[in-house]
Tab-separated table of C-alpha atoms in Angstrom:
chain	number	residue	atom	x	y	z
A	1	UNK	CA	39.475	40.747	5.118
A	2	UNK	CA	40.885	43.895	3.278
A	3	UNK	CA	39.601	44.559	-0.021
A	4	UNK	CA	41.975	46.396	-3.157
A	5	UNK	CA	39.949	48.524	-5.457
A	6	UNK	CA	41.349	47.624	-8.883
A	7	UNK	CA	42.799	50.005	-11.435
A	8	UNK	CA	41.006	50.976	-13.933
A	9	UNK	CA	41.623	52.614	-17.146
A	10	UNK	CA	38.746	53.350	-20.230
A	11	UNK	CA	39.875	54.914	-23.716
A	12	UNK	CA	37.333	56.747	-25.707
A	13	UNK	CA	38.467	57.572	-29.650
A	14	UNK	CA	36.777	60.367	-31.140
A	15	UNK	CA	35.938	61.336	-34.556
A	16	UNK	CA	36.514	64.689	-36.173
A	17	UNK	CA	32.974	65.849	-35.128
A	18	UNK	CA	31.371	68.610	-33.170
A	19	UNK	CA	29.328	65.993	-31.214
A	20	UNK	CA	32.431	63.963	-30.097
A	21	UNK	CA	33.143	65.773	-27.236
A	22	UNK	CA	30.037	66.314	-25.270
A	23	UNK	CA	29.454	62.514	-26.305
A	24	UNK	CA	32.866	61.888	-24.319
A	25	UNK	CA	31.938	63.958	-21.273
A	26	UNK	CA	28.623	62.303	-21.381
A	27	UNK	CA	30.303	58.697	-20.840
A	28	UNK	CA	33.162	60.171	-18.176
A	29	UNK	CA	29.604	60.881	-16.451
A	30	UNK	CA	28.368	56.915	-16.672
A	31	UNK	CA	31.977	55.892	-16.186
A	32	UNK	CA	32.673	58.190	-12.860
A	33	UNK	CA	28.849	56.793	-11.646
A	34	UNK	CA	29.597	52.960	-12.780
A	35	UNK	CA	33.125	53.402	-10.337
A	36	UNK	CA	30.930	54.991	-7.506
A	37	UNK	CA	33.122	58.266	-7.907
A	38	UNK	CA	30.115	60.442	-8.286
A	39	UNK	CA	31.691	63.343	-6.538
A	40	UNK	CA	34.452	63.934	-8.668
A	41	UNK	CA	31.602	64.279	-12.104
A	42	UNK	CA	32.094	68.319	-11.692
A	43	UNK	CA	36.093	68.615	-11.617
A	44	UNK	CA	36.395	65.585	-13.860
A	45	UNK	CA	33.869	66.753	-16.351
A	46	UNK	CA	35.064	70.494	-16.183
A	47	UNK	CA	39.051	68.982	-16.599
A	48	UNK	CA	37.500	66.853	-19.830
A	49	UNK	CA	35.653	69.376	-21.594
A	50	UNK	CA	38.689	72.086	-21.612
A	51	UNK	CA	40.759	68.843	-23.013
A	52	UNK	CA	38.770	67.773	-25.536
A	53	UNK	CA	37.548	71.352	-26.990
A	54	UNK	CA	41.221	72.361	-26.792
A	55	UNK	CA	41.746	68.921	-29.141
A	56	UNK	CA	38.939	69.851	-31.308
A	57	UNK	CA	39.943	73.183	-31.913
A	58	UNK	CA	43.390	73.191	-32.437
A	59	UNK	CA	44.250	69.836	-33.908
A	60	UNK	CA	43.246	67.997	-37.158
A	61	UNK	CA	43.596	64.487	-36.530
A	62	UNK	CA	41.506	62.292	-34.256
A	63	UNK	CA	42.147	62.687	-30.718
A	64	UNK	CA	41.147	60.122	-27.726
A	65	UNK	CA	39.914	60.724	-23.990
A	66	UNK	CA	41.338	58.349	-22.020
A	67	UNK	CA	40.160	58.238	-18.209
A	68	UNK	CA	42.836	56.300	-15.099
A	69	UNK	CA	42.187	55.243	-11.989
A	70	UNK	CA	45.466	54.065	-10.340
A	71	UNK	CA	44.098	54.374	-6.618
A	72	UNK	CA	40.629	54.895	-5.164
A	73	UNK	CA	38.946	58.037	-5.324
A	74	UNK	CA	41.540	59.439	-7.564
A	75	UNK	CA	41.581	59.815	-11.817
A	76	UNK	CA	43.481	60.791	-14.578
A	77	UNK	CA	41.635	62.569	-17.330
A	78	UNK	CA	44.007	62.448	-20.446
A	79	UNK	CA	43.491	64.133	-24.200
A	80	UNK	CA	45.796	62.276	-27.028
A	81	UNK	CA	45.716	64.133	-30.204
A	82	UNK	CA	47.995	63.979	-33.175
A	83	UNK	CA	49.642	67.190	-33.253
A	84	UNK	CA	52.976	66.861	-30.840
A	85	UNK	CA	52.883	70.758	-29.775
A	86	UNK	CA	51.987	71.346	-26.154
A	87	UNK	CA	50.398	74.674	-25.706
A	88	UNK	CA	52.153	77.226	-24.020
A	89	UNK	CA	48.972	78.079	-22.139
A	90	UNK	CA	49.320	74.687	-20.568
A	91	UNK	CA	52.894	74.324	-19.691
A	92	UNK	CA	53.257	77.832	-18.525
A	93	UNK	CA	51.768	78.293	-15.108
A	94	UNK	CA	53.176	82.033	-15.610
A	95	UNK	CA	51.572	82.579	-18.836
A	96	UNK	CA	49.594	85.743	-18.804
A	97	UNK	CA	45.512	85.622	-18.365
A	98	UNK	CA	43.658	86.304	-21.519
A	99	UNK	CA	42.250	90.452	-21.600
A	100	UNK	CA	38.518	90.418	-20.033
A	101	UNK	CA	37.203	90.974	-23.052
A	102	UNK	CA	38.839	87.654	-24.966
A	103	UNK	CA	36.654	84.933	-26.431
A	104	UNK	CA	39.573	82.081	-26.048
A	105	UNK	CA	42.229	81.425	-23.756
A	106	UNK	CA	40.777	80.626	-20.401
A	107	UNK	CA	40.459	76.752	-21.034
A	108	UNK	CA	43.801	75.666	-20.094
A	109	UNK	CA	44.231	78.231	-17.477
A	110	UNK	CA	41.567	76.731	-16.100
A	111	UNK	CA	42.920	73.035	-16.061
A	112	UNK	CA	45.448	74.086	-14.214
A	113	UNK	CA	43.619	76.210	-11.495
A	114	UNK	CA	41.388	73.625	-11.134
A	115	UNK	CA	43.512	69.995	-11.541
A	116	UNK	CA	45.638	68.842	-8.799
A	117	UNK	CA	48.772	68.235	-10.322
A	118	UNK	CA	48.624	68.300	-15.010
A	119	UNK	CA	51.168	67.309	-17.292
A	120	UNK	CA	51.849	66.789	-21.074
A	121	UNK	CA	54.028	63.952	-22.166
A	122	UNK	CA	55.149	64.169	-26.183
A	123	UNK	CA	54.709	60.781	-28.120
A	124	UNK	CA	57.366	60.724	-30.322
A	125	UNK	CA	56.870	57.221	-31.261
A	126	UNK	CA	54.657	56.342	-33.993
A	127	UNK	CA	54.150	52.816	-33.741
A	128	UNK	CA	50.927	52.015	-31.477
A	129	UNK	CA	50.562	55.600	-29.711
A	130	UNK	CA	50.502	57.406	-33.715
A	131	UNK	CA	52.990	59.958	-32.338
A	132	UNK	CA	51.856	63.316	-31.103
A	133	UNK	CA	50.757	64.237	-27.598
A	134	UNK	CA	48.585	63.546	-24.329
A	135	UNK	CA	47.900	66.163	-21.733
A	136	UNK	CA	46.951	65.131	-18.402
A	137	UNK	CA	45.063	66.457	-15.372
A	138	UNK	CA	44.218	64.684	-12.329
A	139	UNK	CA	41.398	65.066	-9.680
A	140	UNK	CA	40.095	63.219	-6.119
A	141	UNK	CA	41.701	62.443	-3.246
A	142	UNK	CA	45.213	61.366	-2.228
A	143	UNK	CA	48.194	62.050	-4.028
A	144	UNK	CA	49.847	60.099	-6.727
C-alpha cells in the first residue's frame, strides 16, 4: 500500500524584536527535524534568515515566517511583512552586486543564488492577510 506524505504548512508571527528572528530560524530547525527534512536545515535556514533580517530591517510592522510543504522533500520559506514594496534587490535578478567593500546588500542576492525558484506576491487586501507583502523562496527536491 502507497503512502501520501501530507502537506504541511506552520506560521510563525514575530514581534518587533531583535530576538524574533533567530527565535524563528531556531523553530524552522525543530520544524525541518519534526518533518524528517533534516537535509534541507542549511538552505532553508540560510533562505529564512536573509527573509526575516530583510523584514526586520526594513519594515516597521510585525512580519510572519511562514514555512510550506506542498510535496515531500520540498518547502516554501515565506516572509509577510506590512510594508507592500518588494525590493528591487529581490525582483531584479540583473540588479548590480553590492561594491566589496559594502556592509548591506548581499542578503537578497543571496536568496536568489541560493533558492530554487523565489517570488514576491503583493497583498493588497487588508482583510485577514493586513495588506502588504510575502516573499518566497523554495528549497529540496522536485519541482513545483
Amino acid at each position: 500500500m502507497a503512502t501520501v506524505s501530507p502537506s504541511w504548512n506552520y506560521t510563525l508571527h514575530l514581534p518587533r524584536d531583535p530576538r524574533a528572528p533567530g527565535i524563528a530560524r531556531g523553530t524552522l530547525r525543530l520544524v525541518l527535524a519534526a518533518h524528517g527534512m533534516p537535509e534541507l536545515t542549511p538552505t532553508a535556514e540560510l533562505l529564512a534568515a536573509e527573509l526575516l533580517t530583510n523584514s526586520h530591517c526594513h519594515t516597521k510592522g510585525p512580519y510572519a515566517l511562514r514555512l510550506l510543504s506542498s510535496e515531500p522533500g520540498r518547502l516554501r520559506v515565506a516572509v509577510w511583512d506590512t510594508d507592500p514594496r518588494v525590493p528591487p534587490g529581490f525582483t531584479n535578478a540583473a540588479a548590480p552586486e553590492p561594491p566589496p567593500h559594502a556592509e548591506h546588500g548581499r542578503g537578497l542576492p543571496l536568496v536568489r543564488a541560493c533558492a530554487d525558484a523565489w517570488g514576491a506576491s503583493i497583498l493588497r487586501e487588508l482583510g485577514a492577510s493586513k495588506g502588504g507583502k510575502l516573499l518566497w523562496a523554495e528549497c529540496g527536491a522536485g519541482a513545483w
